[in-house]
Amino acid sequence: MLTFHNVCSVPSSFHLTGIPGLESLHIWLSIPFGSMYLVAVVGNATILAVIRVERSLHQPMYFFLCMLAIIDLVLSTSTMPKLLGIFWFGAGDIGLDACLAQMFLIHCFATVESGIFLAMAFDRYVAICNPLHHTTVLTHALVGRLGLAALLRGVLYIGPLPLMIRLRLPLYKSHIISHSYCEHMAVITLTCGDSRVNNVYGLSIGFVVLVLDSMAITASYVMIFRTVMGLATPEARFKTLGTCSSHVCAILIFYIPIAVSSLIHRFGHHVSPPIHTLLANFYLLIPPILNPIVYAVRTKQIRERLLQILKTRAKSR
């Protein structure tokens, strides 16, 4: 490591502390975190397998659900194996480039997930407000292009973050990151240079993604609700709204933990560091765990296919 004035240095690696302040409980914490990660992997892999083999589910909504499952697998896998390594073996060291790559994956795919929710809201809007044209508008090609657009947006938005750190802020006052993964703000606070550009850019991206996407989703649901209220019978209204319930639940599962974690990080200075870090980990684990459960419970086709698979396996035994 090269030193500069014995204060700032150019690190070749960082050291992640895991859950700061709870080091003595790391082994015990590995049990719930490991269990949650296993549930997330099995749940999302099951959703992908069911939709792949069930041809009746080859529809826009379920293709978007496959995209969500892949994103959730990337988000959880980009952090949990490293966190479990810290818990079990104290393996907190991570190279500078690996740290920046982890930062990119986390923030990029969180941005992509928000874009997929926006695309799903568009799908629900067309299906309910213009049902006769749903199959002609939401073609497989358009679904693929929407997914690709969400991915490209995530890469373009988040790509500059690690690059700005690598090129503009090479010196650090410490190589110890009081976090369980390389989150943008956790790394920025260690730099010696002027990080205002990075802070402003990060906040701007957060505003564009979380605020504008949520506003667009809300606007689509206002129009959906107006259309539903114009239906003739309460039964028709309830049935139509039921087709949106899984999507609404998934949106709330995604946005609420991020909003709470961001607000606490920005304004909750009285909140202890372990709570900050635990919340940051939970918002990367809660959606991957709950999304498959929500869609399995609320979607009849997925639920029936899962039950059919379980019955077939039970008989084969």
PDB file of C-alpha atoms in Angstrom:
ATOM      1  CA  MET A   1       0.000   0.000   0.000  1.00  0.00           C
ATOM      2  CA  LEU A   2       1.411   3.405  -1.008  1.00  0.00           C
ATOM      3  CA  THR A   3       1.176   6.103   1.628  1.00  0.00           C
ATOM      4  CA  PHE A   4       0.739   9.821   1.224  1.00  0.00           C
ATOM      5  CA  HIS A   5       1.756  12.080   4.086  1.00  0.00           C
ATOM      6  CA  ASN A   6       1.197   9.078   6.373  1.00  0.00           C
ATOM      7  CA  VAL A   7      -2.508   9.942   6.335  1.00  0.00           C
ATOM      8  CA  CYS A   8      -4.050   9.074   2.974  1.00  0.00           C
ATOM      9  CA  SER A   9      -3.127   6.018   0.935  1.00  0.00           C
ATOM     10  CA  VAL A  10      -3.846   4.137  -2.266  1.00  0.00           C
ATOM     11  CA  PRO A  11      -5.282   0.782  -1.121  1.00  0.00           C
ATOM     12  CA  SER A  12      -5.040  -2.416  -3.091  1.00  0.00           C
ATOM     13  CA  SER A  13      -7.889  -3.872  -1.041  1.00  0.00           C
ATOM     14  CA  PHE A  14     -10.491  -3.063   1.599  1.00  0.00           C
ATOM     15  CA  HIS A  15     -11.650  -4.906   4.688  1.00  0.00           C
ATOM     16  CA  LEU A  16     -15.388  -5.400   5.219  1.00  0.00           C
ATOM     17  CA  THR A  17     -16.342  -5.626   8.886  1.00  0.00           C
ATOM     18  CA  GLY A  18     -19.651  -7.464   8.402  1.00  0.00           C
ATOM     19  CA  ILE A  19     -22.128  -6.121  10.951  1.00  0.00           C
ATOM     20  CA  PRO A  20     -20.091  -3.540  12.915  1.00  0.00           C
ATOM     21  CA  GLY A  21     -20.668  -3.761  16.639  1.00  0.00           C
ATOM     22  CA  LEU A  22     -22.059  -7.293  16.430  1.00  0.00           C
ATOM     23  CA  GLU A  23     -18.842  -9.169  15.623  1.00  0.00           C
ATOM     24  CA  SER A  24     -19.349 -11.511  18.567  1.00  0.00           C
ATOM     25  CA  LEU A  25     -22.706 -12.586  17.110  1.00  0.00           C
ATOM     26  CA  HIS A  26     -21.534 -13.208  13.548  1.00  0.00           C
ATOM     27  CA  ILE A  27     -21.792 -16.994  13.822  1.00  0.00           C
ATOM     28  CA  TRP A  28     -25.350 -16.756  15.133  1.00  0.00           C
ATOM     29  CA  LEU A  29     -26.304 -14.127  12.555  1.00  0.00           C
ATOM     30  CA  SER A  30     -25.118 -16.460   9.820  1.00  0.00           C
ATOM     31  CA  ILE A  31     -28.026 -18.804  10.580  1.00  0.00           C
ATOM     32  CA  PRO A  32     -30.900 -16.438   9.647  1.00  0.00           C
ATOM     33  CA  PHE A  33     -28.941 -14.797   6.823  1.00  0.00           C
ATOM     34  CA  GLY A  34     -27.888 -18.144   5.369  1.00  0.00           C
ATOM     35  CA  SER A  35     -31.443 -19.445   5.642  1.00  0.00           C
ATOM     36  CA  MET A  36     -32.877 -16.359   3.964  1.00  0.00           C
ATOM     37  CA  TYR A  37     -30.355 -16.587   1.140  1.00  0.00           C
ATOM     38  CA  LEU A  38     -31.208 -20.265   0.592  1.00  0.00           C
ATOM     39  CA  VAL A  39     -34.932 -19.448   0.485  1.00  0.00           C
ATOM     40  CA  ALA A  40     -34.283 -16.634  -2.009  1.00  0.00           C
ATOM     41  CA  VAL A  41     -32.239 -18.862  -4.330  1.00  0.00           C
ATOM     42  CA  VAL A  42     -34.656 -21.802  -4.199  1.00  0.00           C
ATOM     43  CA  GLY A  43     -37.735 -19.589  -4.541  1.00  0.00           C
ATOM     44  CA  ASN A  44     -36.524 -17.626  -7.555  1.00  0.00           C
ATOM     45  CA  ALA A  45     -35.040 -20.682  -9.255  1.00  0.00           C
ATOM     46  CA  THR A  46     -38.398 -22.427  -8.798  1.00  0.00           C
ATOM     47  CA  ILE A  47     -40.280 -19.494 -10.351  1.00  0.00           C
ATOM     48  CA  LEU A  48     -37.925 -19.579 -13.363  1.00  0.00           C
ATOM     49  CA  ALA A  49     -38.338 -23.354 -13.754  1.00  0.00           C
ATOM     50  CA  VAL A  50     -42.140 -23.284 -13.467  1.00  0.00           C
ATOM     51  CA  ILE A  51     -42.555 -20.490 -16.010  1.00  0.00           C
ATOM     52  CA  ARG A  52     -40.122 -22.195 -18.382  1.00  0.00           C
ATOM     53  CA  VAL A  53     -41.982 -25.536 -18.457  1.00  0.00           C
ATOM     54  CA  GLU A  54     -45.562 -24.191 -18.242  1.00  0.00           C
ATOM     55  CA  ARG A  55     -46.458 -22.881 -21.705  1.00  0.00           C
ATOM     56  CA  SER A  56     -49.645 -21.196 -20.456  1.00  0.00           C
ATOM     57  CA  LEU A  57     -47.394 -18.825 -18.492  1.00  0.00           C
ATOM     58  CA  HIS A  58     -45.532 -17.612 -21.584  1.00  0.00           C
ATOM     59  CA  GLN A  59     -47.179 -14.211 -21.305  1.00  0.00           C
ATOM     60  CA  PRO A  60     -45.731 -10.694 -20.790  1.00  0.00           C
ATOM     61  CA  MET A  61     -46.434 -10.551 -17.059  1.00  0.00           C
ATOM     62  CA  TYR A  62     -44.618 -13.831 -16.421  1.00  0.00           C
ATOM     63  CA  PHE A  63     -41.700 -12.929 -18.671  1.00  0.00           C
ATOM     64  CA  PHE A  64     -41.263  -9.809 -16.549  1.00  0.00           C
ATOM     65  CA  LEU A  65     -41.505 -12.017 -13.471  1.00  0.00           C
ATOM     66  CA  CYS A  66     -38.644 -14.144 -14.853  1.00  0.00           C
ATOM     67  CA  MET A  67     -36.606 -10.965 -15.228  1.00  0.00           C
ATOM     68  CA  LEU A  68     -37.360 -10.066 -11.601  1.00  0.00           C
ATOM     69  CA  ALA A  69     -36.281 -13.521 -10.465  1.00  0.00           C
ATOM     70  CA  ILE A  70     -32.951 -13.232 -12.310  1.00  0.00           C
ATOM     71  CA  ILE A  71     -32.370  -9.745 -10.883  1.00  0.00           C
ATOM     72  CA  ASP A  72     -33.155 -10.939  -7.365  1.00  0.00           C
ATOM     73  CA  LEU A  73     -30.711 -13.832  -7.758  1.00  0.00           C
ATOM     74  CA  VAL A  74     -27.987 -11.404  -8.882  1.00  0.00           C
ATOM     75  CA  LEU A  75     -28.691  -8.956  -6.036  1.00  0.00           C
ATOM     76  CA  SER A  76     -28.655 -11.578  -3.302  1.00  0.00           C
ATOM     77  CA  THR A  77     -25.702 -13.524  -4.727  1.00  0.00           C
ATOM     78  CA  SER A  78     -23.593 -10.380  -5.143  1.00  0.00           C
ATOM     79  CA  THR A  79     -23.616  -9.850  -1.367  1.00  0.00           C
ATOM     80  CA  MET A  80     -24.659 -12.901   0.645  1.00  0.00           C
ATOM     81  CA  PRO A  81     -21.803 -15.346  -0.128  1.00  0.00           C
ATOM     82  CA  LYS A  82     -19.287 -12.677   0.879  1.00  0.00           C
ATOM     83  CA  LEU A  83     -21.276 -11.843   4.007  1.00  0.00           C
ATOM     84  CA  LEU A  84     -21.435 -15.523   5.002  1.00  0.00           C
ATOM     85  CA  GLY A  85     -17.683 -15.771   4.382  1.00  0.00           C
ATOM     86  CA  ILE A  86     -17.197 -12.903   6.820  1.00  0.00           C
ATOM     87  CA  PHE A  87     -19.492 -14.544   9.376  1.00  0.00           C
ATOM     88  CA  TRP A  88     -17.928 -18.008   9.127  1.00  0.00           C
ATOM     89  CA  PHE A  89     -14.261 -17.406   8.305  1.00  0.00           C
ATOM     90  CA  GLY A  90     -13.621 -13.715   8.959  1.00  0.00           C
ATOM     91  CA  ALA A  91     -12.886 -13.355   5.233  1.00  0.00           C
ATOM     92  CA  GLY A  92     -13.533  -9.618   5.076  1.00  0.00           C
ATOM     93  CA  ASP A  93     -10.740  -8.655   2.644  1.00  0.00           C
ATOM     94  CA  ILE A  94     -11.899  -7.614  -0.826  1.00  0.00           C
ATOM     95  CA  GLY A  95      -9.802  -6.184  -3.653  1.00  0.00           C
ATOM     96  CA  LEU A  96     -10.409  -2.626  -4.808  1.00  0.00           C
ATOM     97  CA  ASP A  97     -11.644  -3.685  -8.252  1.00  0.00           C
ATOM     98  CA  ALA A  98     -13.790  -6.469  -6.739  1.00  0.00           C
ATOM     99  CA  CYS A  99     -15.276  -3.929  -4.325  1.00  0.00           C
ATOM    100  CA  LEU A 100     -16.152  -1.540  -7.166  1.00  0.00           C
ATOM    101  CA  ALA A 101     -17.585  -4.432  -9.190  1.00  0.00           C
ATOM    102  CA  GLN A 102     -19.785  -5.440  -6.245  1.00  0.00           C
ATOM    103  CA  MET A 103     -20.918  -1.822  -5.866  1.00  0.00           C
ATOM    104  CA  PHE A 104     -21.819  -1.705  -9.554  1.00  0.00           C
ATOM    105  CA  LEU A 105     -23.813  -4.952  -9.450  1.00  0.00           C
ATOM    106  CA  ILE A 106     -25.798  -3.934  -6.366  1.00  0.00           C
ATOM    107  CA  HIS A 107     -26.782  -0.458  -7.522  1.00  0.00           C
ATOM    108  CA  CYS A 108     -27.129  -1.377 -11.195  1.00  0.00           C
ATOM    109  CA  PHE A 109     -29.510  -4.290 -10.677  1.00  0.00           C
ATOM    110  CA  ALA A 110     -31.533  -2.385  -8.071  1.00  0.00           C
ATOM    111  CA  THR A 111     -32.002   0.240 -10.792  1.00  0.00           C
ATOM    112  CA  VAL A 112     -32.885  -2.460 -13.337  1.00  0.00           C
ATOM    113  CA  GLU A 113     -35.449  -3.933 -10.950  1.00  0.00           C
ATOM    114  CA  SER A 114     -37.146  -0.556 -10.622  1.00  0.00           C
ATOM    115  CA  GLY A 115     -37.277  -0.356 -14.415  1.00  0.00           C
ATOM    116  CA  ILE A 116     -38.864  -3.804 -14.638  1.00  0.00           C
ATOM    117  CA  PHE A 117     -41.550  -2.766 -12.152  1.00  0.00           C
ATOM    118  CA  LEU A 118     -42.240   0.243 -14.366  1.00  0.00           C
ATOM    119  CA  ALA A 119     -42.540  -2.039 -17.400  1.00  0.00           C
ATOM    120  CA  MET A 120     -44.892  -4.320 -15.458  1.00  0.00           C
ATOM    121  CA  ALA A 121     -47.056  -1.324 -14.579  1.00  0.00           C
ATOM    122  CA  PHE A 122     -47.260  -0.506 -18.302  1.00  0.00           C
ATOM    123  CA  ASP A 123     -48.262  -4.120 -18.982  1.00  0.00           C
ATOM    124  CA  ARG A 124     -51.057  -3.946 -16.375  1.00  0.00           C
ATOM    125  CA  TYR A 125     -52.207  -0.581 -17.765  1.00  0.00           C
ATOM    126  CA  VAL A 126     -52.548  -1.941 -21.306  1.00  0.00           C
ATOM    127  CA  ALA A 127     -54.151  -5.205 -20.108  1.00  0.00           C
ATOM    128  CA  ILE A 128     -56.861  -3.380 -18.136  1.00  0.00           C
ATOM    129  CA  CYS A 129     -57.339  -0.052 -19.904  1.00  0.00           C
ATOM    130  CA  ASN A 130     -56.938  -1.341 -23.465  1.00  0.00           C
ATOM    131  CA  PRO A 131     -57.459  -5.112 -23.255  1.00  0.00           C
ATOM    132  CA  LEU A 132     -58.319  -5.635 -26.933  1.00  0.00           C
ATOM    133  CA  HIS A 133     -54.870  -4.463 -27.957  1.00  0.00           C
ATOM    134  CA  HIS A 134     -52.876  -6.106 -25.168  1.00  0.00           C
ATOM    135  CA  THR A 135     -51.556  -9.010 -27.241  1.00  0.00           C
ATOM    136  CA  THR A 136     -50.722  -6.761 -30.209  1.00  0.00           C
ATOM    137  CA  VAL A 137     -48.996  -4.086 -28.078  1.00  0.00           C
ATOM    138  CA  LEU A 138     -47.180  -6.292 -25.527  1.00  0.00           C
ATOM    139  CA  THR A 139     -45.556  -8.653 -28.004  1.00  0.00           C
ATOM    140  CA  HIS A 140     -42.665 -10.901 -27.010  1.00  0.00           C
ATOM    141  CA  ALA A 141     -40.340  -8.606 -28.945  1.00  0.00           C
ATOM    142  CA  LEU A 142     -41.520  -5.523 -27.046  1.00  0.00           C
ATOM    143  CA  VAL A 143     -41.202  -7.337 -23.713  1.00  0.00           C
ATOM    144  CA  GLY A 144     -37.609  -8.199 -24.606  1.00  0.00           C
ATOM    145  CA  ARG A 145     -36.874  -4.618 -25.642  1.00  0.00           C
ATOM    146  CA  LEU A 146     -38.352  -3.260 -22.397  1.00  0.00           C
ATOM    147  CA  GLY A 147     -36.191  -5.637 -20.389  1.00  0.00           C
ATOM    148  CA  LEU A 148     -33.119  -4.656 -22.407  1.00  0.00           C
ATOM    149  CA  ALA A 149     -33.951  -0.959 -21.962  1.00  0.00           C
ATOM    150  CA  ALA A 150     -34.173  -1.425 -18.179  1.00  0.00           C
ATOM    151  CA  LEU A 151     -30.784  -3.188 -18.191  1.00  0.00           C
ATOM    152  CA  LEU A 152     -29.123  -0.529 -20.359  1.00  0.00           C
ATOM    153  CA  ARG A 153     -30.555   2.226 -18.175  1.00  0.00           C
ATOM    154  CA  GLY A 154     -29.083   0.569 -15.090  1.00  0.00           C
ATOM    155  CA  VAL A 155     -25.663   0.240 -16.743  1.00  0.00           C
ATOM    156  CA  LEU A 156     -25.670   3.835 -18.021  1.00  0.00           C
ATOM    157  CA  TYR A 157     -26.875   5.296 -14.719  1.00  0.00           C
ATOM    158  CA  ILE A 158     -24.636   3.314 -12.375  1.00  0.00           C
ATOM    159  CA  GLY A 159     -21.580   2.746 -14.589  1.00  0.00           C
ATOM    160  CA  PRO A 160     -20.121   6.201 -13.821  1.00  0.00           C
ATOM    161  CA  LEU A 161     -20.217   5.634 -10.024  1.00  0.00           C
ATOM    162  CA  PRO A 162     -17.296   3.175  -9.727  1.00  0.00           C
ATOM    163  CA  LEU A 163     -15.456   4.927 -12.555  1.00  0.00           C
ATOM    164  CA  MET A 164     -15.619   8.286 -10.766  1.00  0.00           C
ATOM    165  CA  ILE A 165     -14.315   6.672  -7.583  1.00  0.00           C
ATOM    166  CA  ARG A 166     -11.496   4.892  -9.454  1.00  0.00           C
ATOM    167  CA  LEU A 167     -10.401   7.930 -11.452  1.00  0.00           C
ATOM    168  CA  ARG A 168     -11.199  10.894  -9.191  1.00  0.00           C
ATOM    169  CA  LEU A 169     -10.699   9.526  -5.676  1.00  0.00           C
ATOM    170  CA  PRO A 170      -7.634   7.271  -5.511  1.00  0.00           C
ATOM    171  CA  LEU A 171      -6.661   8.190  -1.926  1.00  0.00           C
ATOM    172  CA  TYR A 172      -8.360   6.835   1.199  1.00  0.00           C
ATOM    173  CA  LYS A 173      -7.969   7.666   4.876  1.00  0.00           C
ATOM    174  CA  SER A 174      -8.867   4.078   5.836  1.00  0.00           C
ATOM    175  CA  HIS A 175      -9.207   0.725   4.112  1.00  0.00           C
ATOM    176  CA  ILE A 176     -11.758  -0.581   6.643  1.00  0.00           C
ATOM    177  CA  ILE A 177     -15.380  -0.398   5.411  1.00  0.00           C
ATOM    178  CA  SER A 178     -17.824  -0.492   8.325  1.00  0.00           C
ATOM    179  CA  HIS A 179     -20.341  -2.419   6.276  1.00  0.00           C
ATOM    180  CA  SER A 180     -20.981  -5.920   4.993  1.00  0.00           C
ATOM    181  CA  TYR A 181     -20.666  -4.992   1.315  1.00  0.00           C
ATOM    182  CA  CYS A 182     -19.265  -2.198  -0.863  1.00  0.00           C
ATOM    183  CA  GLU A 183     -22.159   0.232  -0.788  1.00  0.00           C
ATOM    184  CA  HIS A 184     -21.491   3.554  -2.547  1.00  0.00           C
ATOM    185  CA  MET A 185     -21.807   5.860   0.462  1.00  0.00           C
ATOM    186  CA  ALA A 186     -19.830   3.507   2.705  1.00  0.00           C
ATOM    187  CA  VAL A 187     -16.873   3.714   0.300  1.00  0.00           C
ATOM    188  CA  ILE A 188     -17.201   7.448  -0.397  1.00  0.00           C
ATOM    189  CA  THR A 189     -16.953   8.323   3.302  1.00  0.00           C
ATOM    190  CA  LEU A 190     -13.431   6.830   3.359  1.00  0.00           C
ATOM    191  CA  THR A 191     -12.026   8.939   0.528  1.00  0.00           C
ATOM    192  CA  CYS A 192      -9.646  11.837   1.083  1.00  0.00           C
ATOM    193  CA  GLY A 193     -10.554  13.886  -1.998  1.00  0.00           C
ATOM    194  CA  ASP A 194     -13.533  16.082  -2.819  1.00  0.00           C
ATOM    195  CA  SER A 195     -16.463  13.673  -3.066  1.00  0.00           C
ATOM    196  CA  ARG A 196     -19.179  16.253  -3.724  1.00  0.00           C
ATOM    197  CA  VAL A 197     -19.514  15.296  -7.386  1.00  0.00           C
ATOM    198  CA  ASN A 198     -19.966  11.639  -6.435  1.00  0.00           C
ATOM    199  CA  ASN A 199     -22.496  12.523  -3.731  1.00  0.00           C
ATOM    200  CA  VAL A 200     -24.536  14.764  -6.039  1.00  0.00           C
ATOM    201  CA  TYR A 201     -24.495  12.190  -8.822  1.00  0.00           C
ATOM    202  CA  GLY A 202     -25.533   9.386  -6.466  1.00  0.00           C
ATOM    203  CA  LEU A 203     -28.387  11.438  -5.027  1.00  0.00           C
ATOM    204  CA  SER A 204     -29.519  12.465  -8.513  1.00  0.00           C
ATOM    205  CA  ILE A 205     -29.644   8.863  -9.695  1.00  0.00           C
ATOM    206  CA  GLY A 206     -31.535   7.887  -6.556  1.00  0.00           C
ATOM    207  CA  PHE A 207     -34.074  10.638  -7.208  1.00  0.00           C
ATOM    208  CA  VAL A 208     -34.538   9.749 -10.877  1.00  0.00           C
ATOM    209  CA  VAL A 209     -34.902   6.028 -10.227  1.00  0.00           C
ATOM    210  CA  LEU A 210     -36.918   5.912  -7.010  1.00  0.00           C
ATOM    211  CA  VAL A 211     -38.993   9.082  -7.226  1.00  0.00           C
ATOM    212  CA  LEU A 212     -39.699   9.348 -10.954  1.00  0.00           C
ATOM    213  CA  ASP A 213     -40.254   5.601 -11.419  1.00  0.00           C
ATOM    214  CA  SER A 214     -42.616   5.450  -8.447  1.00  0.00           C
ATOM    215  CA  MET A 215     -44.486   8.520  -9.746  1.00  0.00           C
ATOM    216  CA  ALA A 216     -44.890   6.911 -13.174  1.00  0.00           C
ATOM    217  CA  ILE A 217     -46.088   3.653 -11.591  1.00  0.00           C
ATOM    218  CA  THR A 218     -48.546   5.583  -9.415  1.00  0.00           C
ATOM    219  CA  ALA A 219     -49.880   7.456 -12.461  1.00  0.00           C
ATOM    220  CA  SER A 220     -50.465   4.175 -14.302  1.00  0.00           C
ATOM    221  CA  TYR A 221     -52.383   2.781 -11.340  1.00  0.00           C
ATOM    222  CA  VAL A 222     -54.504   5.923 -11.067  1.00  0.00           C
ATOM    223  CA  MET A 223     -55.624   5.335 -14.660  1.00  0.00           C
ATOM    224  CA  ILE A 224     -56.117   1.632 -13.962  1.00  0.00           C
ATOM    225  CA  PHE A 225     -58.247   2.434 -10.910  1.00  0.00           C
ATOM    226  CA  ARG A 226     -60.394   4.865 -12.903  1.00  0.00           C
ATOM    227  CA  THR A 227     -61.003   2.188 -15.532  1.00  0.00           C
ATOM    228  CA  VAL A 228     -61.823  -0.440 -12.909  1.00  0.00           C
ATOM    229  CA  MET A 229     -64.313   1.868 -11.176  1.00  0.00           C
ATOM    230  CA  GLY A 230     -66.136   2.153 -14.488  1.00  0.00           C
ATOM    231  CA  LEU A 231     -66.858  -1.574 -14.651  1.00  0.00           C
ATOM    232  CA  ALA A 232     -70.457  -2.633 -14.278  1.00  0.00           C
ATOM    233  CA  THR A 233     -70.359  -4.981 -11.265  1.00  0.00           C
ATOM    234  CA  PRO A 234     -68.397  -5.194  -7.999  1.00  0.00           C
ATOM    235  CA  GLU A 235     -67.386  -8.740  -8.931  1.00  0.00           C
ATOM    236  CA  ALA A 236     -65.783  -7.530 -12.161  1.00  0.00           C
ATOM    237  CA  ARG A 237     -63.985  -4.752 -10.310  1.00  0.00           C
ATOM    238  CA  PHE A 238     -62.652  -7.122  -7.664  1.00  0.00           C
ATOM    239  CA  LYS A 239     -61.507  -9.684 -10.241  1.00  0.00           C
ATOM    240  CA  THR A 240     -59.741  -7.041 -12.338  1.00  0.00           C
ATOM    241  CA  LEU A 241     -57.994  -5.487  -9.352  1.00  0.00           C
ATOM    242  CA  GLY A 242     -56.949  -8.982  -8.272  1.00  0.00           C
ATOM    243  CA  THR A 243     -54.799  -9.272 -11.400  1.00  0.00           C
ATOM    244  CA  CYS A 244     -52.759  -6.317 -10.107  1.00  0.00           C
ATOM    245  CA  SER A 245     -52.412  -7.408  -6.488  1.00  0.00           C
ATOM    246  CA  SER A 246     -49.188  -9.404  -6.943  1.00  0.00           C
ATOM    247  CA  HIS A 247     -47.544  -6.530  -8.786  1.00  0.00           C
ATOM    248  CA  VAL A 248     -48.593  -3.989  -6.152  1.00  0.00           C
ATOM    249  CA  CYS A 249     -47.282  -6.211  -3.333  1.00  0.00           C
ATOM    250  CA  ALA A 250     -43.961  -6.682  -5.131  1.00  0.00           C
ATOM    251  CA  ILE A 251     -43.633  -2.918  -5.664  1.00  0.00           C
ATOM    252  CA  LEU A 252     -44.237  -2.219  -1.976  1.00  0.00           C
ATOM    253  CA  ILE A 253     -41.777  -4.978  -0.984  1.00  0.00           C
ATOM    254  CA  PHE A 254     -39.133  -3.363  -3.198  1.00  0.00           C
ATOM    255  CA  TYR A 255     -39.607   0.360  -2.579  1.00  0.00           C
ATOM    256  CA  ILE A 256     -40.461   0.483   1.128  1.00  0.00           C
ATOM    257  CA  PRO A 257     -37.242  -1.159   2.465  1.00  0.00           C
ATOM    258  CA  ILE A 258     -35.089   0.986   0.139  1.00  0.00           C
ATOM    259  CA  ALA A 259     -36.908   4.171   1.173  1.00  0.00           C
ATOM    260  CA  VAL A 260     -36.645   3.330   4.892  1.00  0.00           C
ATOM    261  CA  SER A 261     -32.967   2.408   4.604  1.00  0.00           C
ATOM    262  CA  SER A 262     -32.173   5.561   2.606  1.00  0.00           C
ATOM    263  CA  LEU A 263     -34.023   7.842   5.041  1.00  0.00           C
ATOM    264  CA  ILE A 264     -32.302   6.294   8.042  1.00  0.00           C
ATOM    265  CA  HIS A 265     -28.926   6.522   6.323  1.00  0.00           C
ATOM    266  CA  ARG A 266     -29.426  10.204   5.460  1.00  0.00           C
ATOM    267  CA  PHE A 267     -31.258  11.488   8.527  1.00  0.00           C
ATOM    268  CA  GLY A 268     -31.126   8.806  11.234  1.00  0.00           C
ATOM    269  CA  HIS A 269     -27.853   9.905  12.791  1.00  0.00           C
ATOM    270  CA  HIS A 270     -29.031   8.658  16.188  1.00  0.00           C
ATOM    271  CA  VAL A 271     -29.549   5.125  14.815  1.00  0.00           C
ATOM    272  CA  SER A 272     -26.699   2.779  15.744  1.00  0.00           C
ATOM    273  CA  PRO A 273     -24.372   1.450  12.974  1.00  0.00           C
ATOM    274  CA  PRO A 274     -25.519  -2.188  13.392  1.00  0.00           C
ATOM    275  CA  ILE A 275     -29.097  -1.150  12.606  1.00  0.00           C
ATOM    276  CA  HIS A 276     -27.929   0.737   9.505  1.00  0.00           C
ATOM    277  CA  THR A 277     -26.060  -2.297   8.220  1.00  0.00           C
ATOM    278  CA  LEU A 278     -28.789  -4.811   9.066  1.00  0.00           C
ATOM    279  CA  LEU A 279     -31.387  -2.714   7.217  1.00  0.00           C
ATOM    280  CA  ALA A 280     -29.067  -2.373   4.227  1.00  0.00           C
ATOM    281  CA  ASN A 281     -28.757  -6.159   4.073  1.00  0.00           C
ATOM    282  CA  PHE A 282     -32.457  -6.746   4.572  1.00  0.00           C
ATOM    283  CA  TYR A 283     -33.442  -4.543   1.644  1.00  0.00           C
ATOM    284  CA  LEU A 284     -31.276  -6.764  -0.591  1.00  0.00           C
ATOM    285  CA  LEU A 285     -32.793  -9.943   0.868  1.00  0.00           C
ATOM    286  CA  ILE A 286     -36.457  -9.143   1.487  1.00  0.00           C
ATOM    287  CA  PRO A 287     -37.555  -8.715  -2.177  1.00  0.00           C
ATOM    288  CA  PRO A 288     -35.753 -11.889  -3.388  1.00  0.00           C
ATOM    289  CA  ILE A 289     -37.429 -13.865  -0.587  1.00  0.00           C
ATOM    290  CA  LEU A 290     -40.931 -12.413  -0.761  1.00  0.00           C
ATOM    291  CA  ASN A 291     -41.397 -11.922  -4.526  1.00  0.00           C
ATOM    292  CA  PRO A 292     -41.579 -15.673  -5.308  1.00  0.00           C
ATOM    293  CA  ILE A 293     -43.877 -16.225  -2.316  1.00  0.00           C
ATOM    294  CA  VAL A 294     -46.212 -13.398  -3.350  1.00  0.00           C
ATOM    295  CA  TYR A 295     -46.467 -14.578  -6.947  1.00  0.00           C
ATOM    296  CA  ALA A 296     -46.812 -18.247  -5.969  1.00  0.00           C
ATOM    297  CA  VAL A 297     -49.653 -17.441  -3.551  1.00  0.00           C
ATOM    298  CA  ARG A 298     -51.428 -14.775  -5.614  1.00  0.00           C
ATOM    299  CA  THR A 299     -51.052 -16.291  -9.117  1.00  0.00           C
ATOM    300  CA  LYS A 300     -53.357 -19.223  -9.770  1.00  0.00           C
ATOM    301  CA  GLN A 301     -51.385 -20.682 -12.697  1.00  0.00           C
ATOM    302  CA  ILE A 302     -48.084 -20.725 -10.784  1.00  0.00           C
ATOM    303  CA  ARG A 303     -49.739 -22.109  -7.666  1.00  0.00           C
ATOM    304  CA  GLU A 304     -51.474 -24.903  -9.568  1.00  0.00           C
ATOM    305  CA  ARG A 305     -48.312 -25.850 -11.462  1.00  0.00           C
ATOM    306  CA  LEU A 306     -46.299 -25.977  -8.218  1.00  0.00           C
ATOM    307  CA  LEU A 307     -48.923 -28.183  -6.580  1.00  0.00           C
ATOM    308  CA  GLN A 308     -48.932 -30.444  -9.634  1.00  0.00           C
ATOM    309  CA  ILE A 309     -45.140 -30.831  -9.473  1.00  0.00           C
ATOM    310  CA  LEU A 310     -45.241 -31.590  -5.741  1.00  0.00           C
ATOM    311  CA  LYS A 311     -47.989 -34.204  -6.197  1.00  0.00           C
ATOM    312  CA  THR A 312     -46.069 -35.867  -9.037  1.00  0.00           C
ATOM    313  CA  ARG A 313     -42.922 -36.093  -6.925  1.00  0.00           C
ATOM    314  CA  ALA A 314     -44.880 -37.432  -3.936  1.00  0.00           C
ATOM    315  CA  LYS A 315     -46.391 -40.200  -6.065  1.00  0.00           C
ATOM    316  CA  SER A 316     -43.016 -41.114  -7.581  1.00  0.00           C
ATOM    317  CA  ARG A 317     -41.687 -41.776  -4.092  1.00  0.00           C
TER     318      ARG A 317
END
